[in-house]
Amino acid sequence: MISHDYDYRTLLETSQRVNWKLEDVIDGKTLDFTRPFLPEALAGVEGIRCLNDAEKLKLNQIRGFTYLYLFGLVEEYILPSVLDHVRDEASGDGHEVRALLNFAGEEAKHIQLFRWFVREFERGFGTPCGVIGPAGDVAAAILDHSRLGVFLTTLHIEWMTQKHYLESVKDNAAENLDPLFCSLLRHHWLEESQHAKLDTLVVDKIAGALGAAVIEKGIDDYMDIGKFLDGGLMAQVRMDIASLEAAIGRTFTEEEKGEIERKQVEAYRWTFLLSGMRHLNFDRSLRELSATGHERVGELASAIA
Ligand SMILES: [Fe+2]
Ligand SMILES: [Fe+2]
């Protein structure tokens, strides 16, 4: 149904080869608050005219914080969804079961990694930064959709992670980004490379057992989850503006707030929604699942672009 050249055995072998220990990545490490965290392609702070360079750096760091916080947040729904799926497949192929259990174990480790980062950031940044959540409520709201809708969302997120790292972080010496933040993204990307492919196999299997009407419903569910997440991102933008005001000790005028909000809505939507919806591999899988569903997602992407 979905074209690919992935198999569970090879993906399991690769994941065992690249696997890393949490302690090796974080022990004895700290963030350097004199440097930006997130590449400008994702942070989108440079074009904001009402901020000076020091204020842009603060906003970049807030965006780096919410970037990893939000990854941790979505991984809290991915983990139980993978465990539910593997429970149903437990009597099947041994490589499939082991590769999926490994996938779940890696996401559990990533959640720990991102929680450590959140504590580390809060310790060093100096002023509190509000975040959407709590994670359990967001996870429950996402999981309240069909399994196909949920795994299409995960497929979107996994390919999006690949794009962010390969196009914006890897080989990016020009922006002088914080080395620890880059290391967290690199280690995450290393394991996510297998997740994106495993998810393609999972979506293919789930959709292969469904009729055309149920597949359409799954794609609609994916879009509903996307709209739900978009609402969360819009709330996060407003919280970031309040966090920035606290961090730099000034209150923005309505006009300044409006400018920051417009630029940041655009940056958040690109980072978390459009770079997944329009990822070439995600786009192809969606088109192969349903031409009309693919068209609906394309219209949604154009509406928020
Ligand atoms: Fe992850
Ligand atoms: Fe993942």
PDB file of N, CA, C and O in Angstrom, residues 33-107:
ATOM      1  N   PHE A  33      24.615  29.811  28.100  1.00  0.00           N
ATOM      2  CA  PHE A  33      23.578  30.821  27.864  1.00  0.00           C
ATOM      3  C   PHE A  33      24.101  32.076  27.157  1.00  0.00           C
ATOM      4  O   PHE A  33      23.371  33.040  27.008  1.00  0.00           O
ATOM      5  N   THR A  34      25.360  32.043  26.721  1.00  0.00           N
ATOM      6  CA  THR A  34      25.838  33.177  25.908  1.00  0.00           C
ATOM      7  C   THR A  34      25.579  32.903  24.423  1.00  0.00           C
ATOM      8  O   THR A  34      25.812  33.768  23.580  1.00  0.00           O
ATOM      9  N   ARG A  35      25.139  31.687  24.093  1.00  0.00           N
ATOM     10  CA  ARG A  35      24.947  31.318  22.678  1.00  0.00           C
ATOM     11  C   ARG A  35      23.481  31.035  22.365  1.00  0.00           C
ATOM     12  O   ARG A  35      22.721  30.671  23.261  1.00  0.00           O
ATOM     13  N   PRO A  36      23.110  31.155  21.071  1.00  0.00           N
ATOM     14  CA  PRO A  36      21.759  30.732  20.686  1.00  0.00           C
ATOM     15  C   PRO A  36      21.636  29.208  20.760  1.00  0.00           C
ATOM     16  O   PRO A  36      22.638  28.498  20.657  1.00  0.00           O
ATOM     17  N   PHE A  37      20.425  28.711  20.943  1.00  0.00           N
ATOM     18  CA  PHE A  37      20.183  27.271  21.016  1.00  0.00           C
ATOM     19  C   PHE A  37      19.621  26.721  19.703  1.00  0.00           C
ATOM     20  O   PHE A  37      20.057  25.697  19.210  1.00  0.00           O
ATOM     21  N   LEU A  38      18.607  27.399  19.206  1.00  0.00           N
ATOM     22  CA  LEU A  38      17.863  26.856  18.063  1.00  0.00           C
ATOM     23  C   LEU A  38      18.313  27.547  16.769  1.00  0.00           C
ATOM     24  O   LEU A  38      18.481  28.765  16.764  1.00  0.00           O
ATOM     25  N   PRO A  39      18.507  26.807  15.674  1.00  0.00           N
ATOM     26  CA  PRO A  39      18.877  27.471  14.417  1.00  0.00           C
ATOM     27  C   PRO A  39      17.809  28.494  14.008  1.00  0.00           C
ATOM     28  O   PRO A  39      16.621  28.274  14.255  1.00  0.00           O
ATOM     29  N   GLU A  40      18.253  29.569  13.388  1.00  0.00           N
ATOM     30  CA  GLU A  40      17.335  30.632  12.992  1.00  0.00           C
ATOM     31  C   GLU A  40      16.225  30.128  12.057  1.00  0.00           C
ATOM     32  O   GLU A  40      15.093  30.618  12.095  1.00  0.00           O
ATOM     33  N   ALA A  41      16.527  29.121  11.247  1.00  0.00           N
ATOM     34  CA  ALA A  41      15.518  28.577  10.323  1.00  0.00           C
ATOM     35  C   ALA A  41      14.285  28.090  11.092  1.00  0.00           C
ATOM     36  O   ALA A  41      13.179  28.068  10.545  1.00  0.00           O
ATOM     37  N   LEU A  42      14.479  27.692  12.359  1.00  0.00           N
ATOM     38  CA  LEU A  42      13.349  27.231  13.173  1.00  0.00           C
ATOM     39  C   LEU A  42      12.885  28.311  14.148  1.00  0.00           C
ATOM     40  O   LEU A  42      11.700  28.446  14.421  1.00  0.00           O
ATOM     41  N   ALA A  43      13.835  29.086  14.681  1.00  0.00           N
ATOM     42  CA  ALA A  43      13.491  30.073  15.715  1.00  0.00           C
ATOM     43  C   ALA A  43      12.790  31.302  15.133  1.00  0.00           C
ATOM     44  O   ALA A  43      11.871  31.852  15.740  1.00  0.00           O
ATOM     45  N   GLY A  44      13.220  31.747  13.962  1.00  0.00           N
ATOM     46  CA  GLY A  44      12.557  32.877  13.305  1.00  0.00           C
ATOM     47  C   GLY A  44      12.535  34.145  14.142  1.00  0.00           C
ATOM     48  O   GLY A  44      11.513  34.834  14.215  1.00  0.00           O
ATOM     49  N   VAL A  45      13.664  34.500  14.768  1.00  0.00           N
ATOM     50  CA  VAL A  45      13.679  35.705  15.616  1.00  0.00           C
ATOM     51  C   VAL A  45      14.387  36.889  14.943  1.00  0.00           C
ATOM     52  O   VAL A  45      14.165  38.042  15.331  1.00  0.00           O
ATOM     53  N   GLU A  46      15.230  36.621  13.958  1.00  0.00           N
ATOM     54  CA  GLU A  46      16.075  37.691  13.405  1.00  0.00           C
ATOM     55  C   GLU A  46      15.278  38.813  12.746  1.00  0.00           C
ATOM     56  O   GLU A  46      15.680  39.965  12.766  1.00  0.00           O
ATOM     57  N   GLY A  47      14.161  38.486  12.139  1.00  0.00           N
ATOM     58  CA  GLY A  47      13.384  39.511  11.412  1.00  0.00           C
ATOM     59  C   GLY A  47      12.483  40.355  12.307  1.00  0.00           C
ATOM     60  O   GLY A  47      11.748  41.216  11.801  1.00  0.00           O
ATOM     61  N   ILE A  48      12.510  40.144  13.628  1.00  0.00           N
ATOM     62  CA  ILE A  48      11.630  40.911  14.524  1.00  0.00           C
ATOM     63  C   ILE A  48      12.282  42.262  14.816  1.00  0.00           C
ATOM     64  O   ILE A  48      13.296  42.349  15.514  1.00  0.00           O
ATOM     65  N   ARG A  49      11.691  43.333  14.277  1.00  0.00           N
ATOM     66  CA  ARG A  49      12.346  44.651  14.302  1.00  0.00           C
ATOM     67  C   ARG A  49      12.353  45.284  15.693  1.00  0.00           C
ATOM     68  O   ARG A  49      13.238  46.067  16.014  1.00  0.00           O
ATOM     69  N   CYS A  50      11.369  44.943  16.532  1.00  0.00           N
ATOM     70  CA  CYS A  50      11.283  45.635  17.831  1.00  0.00           C
ATOM     71  C   CYS A  50      12.218  45.044  18.892  1.00  0.00           C
ATOM     72  O   CYS A  50      12.216  45.505  20.036  1.00  0.00           O
ATOM     73  N   LEU A  51      13.007  44.019  18.525  1.00  0.00           N
ATOM     74  CA  LEU A  51      13.935  43.421  19.507  1.00  0.00           C
ATOM     75  C   LEU A  51      15.375  43.734  19.135  1.00  0.00           C
ATOM     76  O   LEU A  51      15.735  43.681  17.948  1.00  0.00           O
ATOM     77  N   ASN A  52      16.201  44.049  20.143  1.00  0.00           N
ATOM     78  CA  ASN A  52      17.636  44.210  19.870  1.00  0.00           C
ATOM     79  C   ASN A  52      18.319  42.837  19.911  1.00  0.00           C
ATOM     80  O   ASN A  52      17.669  41.816  20.206  1.00  0.00           O
ATOM     81  N   ASP A  53      19.609  42.794  19.664  1.00  0.00           N
ATOM     82  CA  ASP A  53      20.303  41.504  19.535  1.00  0.00           C
ATOM     83  C   ASP A  53      20.248  40.679  20.819  1.00  0.00           C
ATOM     84  O   ASP A  53      20.066  39.458  20.775  1.00  0.00           O
ATOM     85  N   ALA A  54      20.419  41.351  21.971  1.00  0.00           N
ATOM     86  CA  ALA A  54      20.398  40.617  23.245  1.00  0.00           C
ATOM     87  C   ALA A  54      19.002  40.032  23.487  1.00  0.00           C
ATOM     88  O   ALA A  54      18.857  38.913  24.006  1.00  0.00           O
ATOM     89  N   GLU A  55      17.965  40.778  23.099  1.00  0.00           N
ATOM     90  CA  GLU A  55      16.589  40.306  23.289  1.00  0.00           C
ATOM     91  C   GLU A  55      16.272  39.145  22.321  1.00  0.00           C
ATOM     92  O   GLU A  55      15.573  38.201  22.677  1.00  0.00           O
ATOM     93  N   LYS A  56      16.828  39.243  21.118  1.00  0.00           N
ATOM     94  CA  LYS A  56      16.636  38.137  20.154  1.00  0.00           C
ATOM     95  C   LYS A  56      17.290  36.856  20.662  1.00  0.00           C
ATOM     96  O   LYS A  56      16.759  35.766  20.495  1.00  0.00           O
ATOM     97  N   LEU A  57      18.450  37.021  21.307  1.00  0.00           N
ATOM     98  CA  LEU A  57      19.130  35.843  21.873  1.00  0.00           C
ATOM     99  C   LEU A  57      18.257  35.201  22.957  1.00  0.00           C
ATOM    100  O   LEU A  57      18.106  33.980  23.005  1.00  0.00           O
ATOM    101  N   LYS A  58      17.659  36.033  23.803  1.00  0.00           N
ATOM    102  CA  LYS A  58      16.767  35.507  24.857  1.00  0.00           C
ATOM    103  C   LYS A  58      15.583  34.762  24.229  1.00  0.00           C
ATOM    104  O   LYS A  58      15.209  33.680  24.692  1.00  0.00           O
ATOM    105  N   LEU A  59      14.998  35.357  23.191  1.00  0.00           N
ATOM    106  CA  LEU A  59      13.843  34.708  22.567  1.00  0.00           C
ATOM    107  C   LEU A  59      14.279  33.398  21.895  1.00  0.00           C
ATOM    108  O   LEU A  59      13.563  32.389  21.960  1.00  0.00           O
ATOM    109  N   ASN A  60      15.461  33.406  21.291  1.00  0.00           N
ATOM    110  CA  ASN A  60      15.981  32.168  20.694  1.00  0.00           C
ATOM    111  C   ASN A  60      16.090  31.070  21.751  1.00  0.00           C
ATOM    112  O   ASN A  60      15.709  29.917  21.512  1.00  0.00           O
ATOM    113  N   GLN A  61      16.600  31.442  22.920  1.00  0.00           N
ATOM    114  CA  GLN A  61      16.772  30.428  23.976  1.00  0.00           C
ATOM    115  C   GLN A  61      15.417  29.948  24.510  1.00  0.00           C
ATOM    116  O   GLN A  61      15.247  28.759  24.798  1.00  0.00           O
ATOM    117  N   ILE A  62      14.456  30.865  24.590  1.00  0.00           N
ATOM    118  CA  ILE A  62      13.098  30.449  25.004  1.00  0.00           C
ATOM    119  C   ILE A  62      12.559  29.456  23.967  1.00  0.00           C
ATOM    120  O   ILE A  62      11.965  28.429  24.306  1.00  0.00           O
ATOM    121  N   ARG A  63      12.787  29.757  22.693  1.00  0.00           N
ATOM    122  CA  ARG A  63      12.309  28.864  21.627  1.00  0.00           C
ATOM    123  C   ARG A  63      13.031  27.511  21.656  1.00  0.00           C
ATOM    124  O   ARG A  63      12.449  26.469  21.336  1.00  0.00           O
ATOM    125  N   GLY A  64      14.310  27.519  22.014  1.00  0.00           N
ATOM    126  CA  GLY A  64      15.041  26.253  22.161  1.00  0.00           C
ATOM    127  C   GLY A  64      14.446  25.428  23.291  1.00  0.00           C
ATOM    128  O   GLY A  64      14.254  24.215  23.168  1.00  0.00           O
ATOM    129  N   PHE A  65      14.095  26.120  24.362  1.00  0.00           N
ATOM    130  CA  PHE A  65      13.480  25.459  25.521  1.00  0.00           C
ATOM    131  C   PHE A  65      12.138  24.834  25.142  1.00  0.00           C
ATOM    132  O   PHE A  65      11.884  23.660  25.402  1.00  0.00           O
ATOM    133  N   THR A  66      11.279  25.627  24.496  1.00  0.00           N
ATOM    134  CA  THR A  66       9.947  25.078  24.167  1.00  0.00           C
ATOM    135  C   THR A  66      10.052  24.011  23.077  1.00  0.00           C
ATOM    136  O   THR A  66       9.253  23.088  23.049  1.00  0.00           O
ATOM    137  N   TYR A  67      11.053  24.127  22.215  1.00  0.00           N
ATOM    138  CA  TYR A  67      11.229  23.111  21.153  1.00  0.00           C
ATOM    139  C   TYR A  67      11.416  21.737  21.793  1.00  0.00           C
ATOM    140  O   TYR A  67      10.717  20.782  21.460  1.00  0.00           O
ATOM    141  N   LEU A  68      12.343  21.623  22.717  1.00  0.00           N
ATOM    142  CA  LEU A  68      12.580  20.316  23.334  1.00  0.00           C
ATOM    143  C   LEU A  68      11.470  19.954  24.321  1.00  0.00           C
ATOM    144  O   LEU A  68      11.123  18.781  24.462  1.00  0.00           O
ATOM    145  N   TYR A  69      10.891  20.962  24.989  1.00  0.00           N
ATOM    146  CA  TYR A  69       9.755  20.657  25.875  1.00  0.00           C
ATOM    147  C   TYR A  69       8.609  20.047  25.046  1.00  0.00           C
ATOM    148  O   TYR A  69       8.008  19.050  25.451  1.00  0.00           O
ATOM    149  N   LEU A  70       8.342  20.645  23.899  1.00  0.00           N
ATOM    150  CA  LEU A  70       7.220  20.159  23.082  1.00  0.00           C
ATOM    151  C   LEU A  70       7.507  18.777  22.494  1.00  0.00           C
ATOM    152  O   LEU A  70       6.597  17.955  22.355  1.00  0.00           O
ATOM    153  N   PHE A  71       8.772  18.489  22.175  1.00  0.00           N
ATOM    154  CA  PHE A  71       9.112  17.124  21.746  1.00  0.00           C
ATOM    155  C   PHE A  71       8.844  16.139  22.873  1.00  0.00           C
ATOM    156  O   PHE A  71       8.262  15.072  22.655  1.00  0.00           O
ATOM    157  N   GLY A  72       9.269  16.503  24.081  1.00  0.00           N
ATOM    158  CA  GLY A  72       9.015  15.643  25.241  1.00  0.00           C
ATOM    159  C   GLY A  72       7.512  15.427  25.424  1.00  0.00           C
ATOM    160  O   GLY A  72       7.052  14.318  25.713  1.00  0.00           O
ATOM    161  N   LEU A  73       6.759  16.503  25.199  1.00  0.00           N
ATOM    162  CA  LEU A  73       5.296  16.448  25.359  1.00  0.00           C
ATOM    163  C   LEU A  73       4.673  15.446  24.379  1.00  0.00           C
ATOM    164  O   LEU A  73       3.888  14.585  24.776  1.00  0.00           O
ATOM    165  N   VAL A  74       5.041  15.535  23.105  1.00  0.00           N
ATOM    166  CA  VAL A  74       4.409  14.611  22.131  1.00  0.00           C
ATOM    167  C   VAL A  74       4.917  13.185  22.321  1.00  0.00           C
ATOM    168  O   VAL A  74       4.182  12.225  22.051  1.00  0.00           O
ATOM    169  N   GLU A  75       6.133  13.033  22.804  1.00  0.00           N
ATOM    170  CA  GLU A  75       6.632  11.665  22.990  1.00  0.00           C
ATOM    171  C   GLU A  75       5.844  10.950  24.092  1.00  0.00           C
ATOM    172  O   GLU A  75       5.818   9.723  24.142  1.00  0.00           O
ATOM    173  N   GLU A  76       5.172  11.724  24.943  1.00  0.00           N
ATOM    174  CA  GLU A  76       4.364  11.086  25.989  1.00  0.00           C
ATOM    175  C   GLU A  76       3.104  10.426  25.423  1.00  0.00           C
ATOM    176  O   GLU A  76       2.501   9.590  26.071  1.00  0.00           O
ATOM    177  N   TYR A  77       2.673  10.819  24.232  1.00  0.00           N
ATOM    178  CA  TYR A  77       1.568  10.059  23.611  1.00  0.00           C
ATOM    179  C   TYR A  77       2.133   8.962  22.697  1.00  0.00           C
ATOM    180  O   TYR A  77       1.527   7.906  22.532  1.00  0.00           O
ATOM    181  N   ILE A  78       3.330   9.209  22.099  1.00  0.00           N
ATOM    182  CA  ILE A  78       3.907   8.222  21.173  1.00  0.00           C
ATOM    183  C   ILE A  78       4.212   6.921  21.926  1.00  0.00           C
ATOM    184  O   ILE A  78       3.893   5.827  21.437  1.00  0.00           O
ATOM    185  N   LEU A  79       4.790   7.046  23.111  1.00  0.00           N
ATOM    186  CA  LEU A  79       5.179   5.846  23.873  1.00  0.00           C
ATOM    187  C   LEU A  79       3.995   4.898  24.117  1.00  0.00           C
ATOM    188  O   LEU A  79       4.061   3.733  23.709  1.00  0.00           O
ATOM    189  N   PRO A  80       2.879   5.346  24.736  1.00  0.00           N
ATOM    190  CA  PRO A  80       1.772   4.383  24.934  1.00  0.00           C
ATOM    191  C   PRO A  80       1.175   3.874  23.627  1.00  0.00           C
ATOM    192  O   PRO A  80       0.717   2.731  23.562  1.00  0.00           O
ATOM    193  N   SER A  81       1.184   4.710  22.570  1.00  0.00           N
ATOM    194  CA  SER A  81       0.593   4.248  21.299  1.00  0.00           C
ATOM    195  C   SER A  81       1.424   3.114  20.697  1.00  0.00           C
ATOM    196  O   SER A  81       0.873   2.153  20.148  1.00  0.00           O
ATOM    197  N   VAL A  82       2.747   3.209  20.818  1.00  0.00           N
ATOM    198  CA  VAL A  82       3.612   2.137  20.295  1.00  0.00           C
ATOM    199  C   VAL A  82       3.435   0.876  21.144  1.00  0.00           C
ATOM    200  O   VAL A  82       3.339  -0.235  20.621  1.00  0.00           O
ATOM    201  N   LEU A  83       3.323   1.061  22.468  1.00  0.00           N
ATOM    202  CA  LEU A  83       3.134  -0.108  23.349  1.00  0.00           C
ATOM    203  C   LEU A  83       1.803  -0.800  23.044  1.00  0.00           C
ATOM    204  O   LEU A  83       1.733  -2.033  23.013  1.00  0.00           O
ATOM    205  N   ASP A  84       0.746  -0.027  22.810  1.00  0.00           N
ATOM    206  CA  ASP A  84      -0.554  -0.631  22.453  1.00  0.00           C
ATOM    207  C   ASP A  84      -0.439  -1.429  21.164  1.00  0.00           C
ATOM    208  O   ASP A  84      -0.954  -2.536  21.048  1.00  0.00           O
ATOM    209  N   HIS A  85       0.248  -0.841  20.184  1.00  0.00           N
ATOM    210  CA  HIS A  85       0.380  -1.509  18.881  1.00  0.00           C
ATOM    211  C   HIS A  85       1.183  -2.804  19.024  1.00  0.00           C
ATOM    212  O   HIS A  85       0.791  -3.848  18.485  1.00  0.00           O
ATOM    213  N   VAL A  86       2.279  -2.747  19.758  1.00  0.00           N
ATOM    214  CA  VAL A  86       3.147  -3.927  19.855  1.00  0.00           C
ATOM    215  C   VAL A  86       2.450  -5.036  20.660  1.00  0.00           C
ATOM    216  O   VAL A  86       2.642  -6.226  20.384  1.00  0.00           O
ATOM    217  N   ARG A  87       1.591  -4.649  21.594  1.00  0.00           N
ATOM    218  CA  ARG A  87       0.849  -5.671  22.352  1.00  0.00           C
ATOM    219  C   ARG A  87      -0.043  -6.469  21.393  1.00  0.00           C
ATOM    220  O   ARG A  87      -0.130  -7.687  21.483  1.00  0.00           O
ATOM    221  N   ASP A  88      -0.649  -5.778  20.448  1.00  0.00           N
ATOM    222  CA  ASP A  88      -1.515  -6.465  19.478  1.00  0.00           C
ATOM    223  C   ASP A  88      -0.722  -7.313  18.485  1.00  0.00           C
ATOM    224  O   ASP A  88      -1.271  -8.204  17.845  1.00  0.00           O
ATOM    225  N   GLU A  89       0.554  -6.990  18.319  1.00  0.00           N
ATOM    226  CA  GLU A  89       1.376  -7.704  17.330  1.00  0.00           C
ATOM    227  C   GLU A  89       2.322  -8.703  18.007  1.00  0.00           C
ATOM    228  O   GLU A  89       3.194  -9.266  17.342  1.00  0.00           O
ATOM    229  N   ALA A  90       2.163  -8.884  19.318  1.00  0.00           N
ATOM    230  CA  ALA A  90       3.165  -9.627  20.096  1.00  0.00           C
ATOM    231  C   ALA A  90       3.405 -11.056  19.626  1.00  0.00           C
ATOM    232  O   ALA A  90       4.491 -11.607  19.820  1.00  0.00           O
ATOM    233  N   SER A  91       2.414 -11.665  19.001  1.00  0.00           N
ATOM    234  CA  SER A  91       2.596 -13.053  18.570  1.00  0.00           C
ATOM    235  C   SER A  91       3.164 -13.124  17.154  1.00  0.00           C
ATOM    236  O   SER A  91       3.323 -14.219  16.601  1.00  0.00           O
ATOM    237  N   GLY A  92       3.467 -11.992  16.567  1.00  0.00           N
ATOM    238  CA  GLY A  92       3.927 -11.979  15.171  1.00  0.00           C
ATOM    239  C   GLY A  92       5.433 -12.162  15.037  1.00  0.00           C
ATOM    240  O   GLY A  92       6.092 -12.768  15.888  1.00  0.00           O
ATOM    241  N   ASP A  93       5.966 -11.597  13.983  1.00  0.00           N
ATOM    242  CA  ASP A  93       7.382 -11.719  13.640  1.00  0.00           C
ATOM    243  C   ASP A  93       8.287 -11.185  14.768  1.00  0.00           C
ATOM    244  O   ASP A  93       8.073 -10.082  15.293  1.00  0.00           O
ATOM    245  N   GLY A  94       9.305 -11.967  15.133  1.00  0.00           N
ATOM    246  CA  GLY A  94      10.191 -11.608  16.247  1.00  0.00           C
ATOM    247  C   GLY A  94      10.940 -10.304  16.027  1.00  0.00           C
ATOM    248  O   GLY A  94      11.080  -9.496  16.951  1.00  0.00           O
ATOM    249  N   HIS A  95      11.405 -10.070  14.806  1.00  0.00           N
ATOM    250  CA  HIS A  95      12.137  -8.818  14.540  1.00  0.00           C
ATOM    251  C   HIS A  95      11.210  -7.616  14.645  1.00  0.00           C
ATOM    252  O   HIS A  95      11.612  -6.556  15.123  1.00  0.00           O
ATOM    253  N   GLU A  96       9.990  -7.790  14.203  1.00  0.00           N
ATOM    254  CA  GLU A  96       9.005  -6.698  14.285  1.00  0.00           C
ATOM    255  C   GLU A  96       8.763  -6.338  15.755  1.00  0.00           C
ATOM    256  O   GLU A  96       8.827  -5.156  16.137  1.00  0.00           O
ATOM    257  N   VAL A  97       8.501  -7.359  16.587  1.00  0.00           N
ATOM    258  CA  VAL A  97       8.216  -7.110  18.001  1.00  0.00           C
ATOM    259  C   VAL A  97       9.417  -6.446  18.681  1.00  0.00           C
ATOM    260  O   VAL A  97       9.274  -5.442  19.399  1.00  0.00           O
ATOM    261  N   ARG A  98      10.603  -6.967  18.418  1.00  0.00           N
ATOM    262  CA  ARG A  98      11.790  -6.404  19.069  1.00  0.00           C
ATOM    263  C   ARG A  98      12.089  -4.987  18.587  1.00  0.00           C
ATOM    264  O   ARG A  98      12.474  -4.114  19.377  1.00  0.00           O
ATOM    265  N   ALA A  99      11.922  -4.753  17.285  1.00  0.00           N
ATOM    266  CA  ALA A  99      12.188  -3.405  16.751  1.00  0.00           C
ATOM    267  C   ALA A  99      11.219  -2.396  17.360  1.00  0.00           C
ATOM    268  O   ALA A  99      11.603  -1.272  17.716  1.00  0.00           O
ATOM    269  N   LEU A 100       9.948  -2.802  17.538  1.00  0.00           N
ATOM    270  CA  LEU A 100       8.954  -1.874  18.086  1.00  0.00           C
ATOM    271  C   LEU A 100       9.166  -1.650  19.584  1.00  0.00           C
ATOM    272  O   LEU A 100       8.992  -0.533  20.083  1.00  0.00           O
ATOM    273  N   LEU A 101       9.565  -2.707  20.298  1.00  0.00           N
ATOM    274  CA  LEU A 101       9.860  -2.533  21.735  1.00  0.00           C
ATOM    275  C   LEU A 101      11.057  -1.608  21.922  1.00  0.00           C
ATOM    276  O   LEU A 101      11.099  -0.777  22.837  1.00  0.00           O
ATOM    277  N   ASN A 102      12.019  -1.758  21.035  1.00  0.00           N
ATOM    278  CA  ASN A 102      13.192  -0.899  21.052  1.00  0.00           C
ATOM    279  C   ASN A 102      12.803   0.563  20.806  1.00  0.00           C
ATOM    280  O   ASN A 102      13.283   1.481  21.471  1.00  0.00           O
ATOM    281  N   PHE A 103      11.921   0.751  19.846  1.00  0.00           N
ATOM    282  CA  PHE A 103      11.369   2.068  19.504  1.00  0.00           C
ATOM    283  C   PHE A 103      10.762   2.681  20.780  1.00  0.00           C
ATOM    284  O   PHE A 103      11.072   3.818  21.168  1.00  0.00           O
ATOM    285  N   ALA A 104       9.924   1.890  21.470  1.00  0.00           N
ATOM    286  CA  ALA A 104       9.270   2.397  22.687  1.00  0.00           C
ATOM    287  C   ALA A 104      10.313   2.739  23.757  1.00  0.00           C
ATOM    288  O   ALA A 104      10.236   3.791  24.407  1.00  0.00           O
ATOM    289  N   GLY A 105      11.314   1.873  23.908  1.00  0.00           N
ATOM    290  CA  GLY A 105      12.362   2.111  24.911  1.00  0.00           C
ATOM    291  C   GLY A 105      13.133   3.391  24.608  1.00  0.00           C
ATOM    292  O   GLY A 105      13.481   4.148  25.522  1.00  0.00           O
ATOM    293  N   GLU A 106      13.383   3.624  23.328  1.00  0.00           N
ATOM    294  CA  GLU A 106      14.112   4.846  22.954  1.00  0.00           C
ATOM    295  C   GLU A 106      13.277   6.090  23.244  1.00  0.00           C
ATOM    296  O   GLU A 106      13.795   7.102  23.727  1.00  0.00           O
ATOM    297  N   GLU A 107      11.969   6.016  22.977  1.00  0.00           N
ATOM    298  CA  GLU A 107      11.119   7.189  23.263  1.00  0.00           C
ATOM    299  C   GLU A 107      11.063   7.446  24.780  1.00  0.00           C
ATOM    300  O   GLU A 107      11.069   8.602  25.212  1.00  0.00           O
TER     301      GLU A 107
END
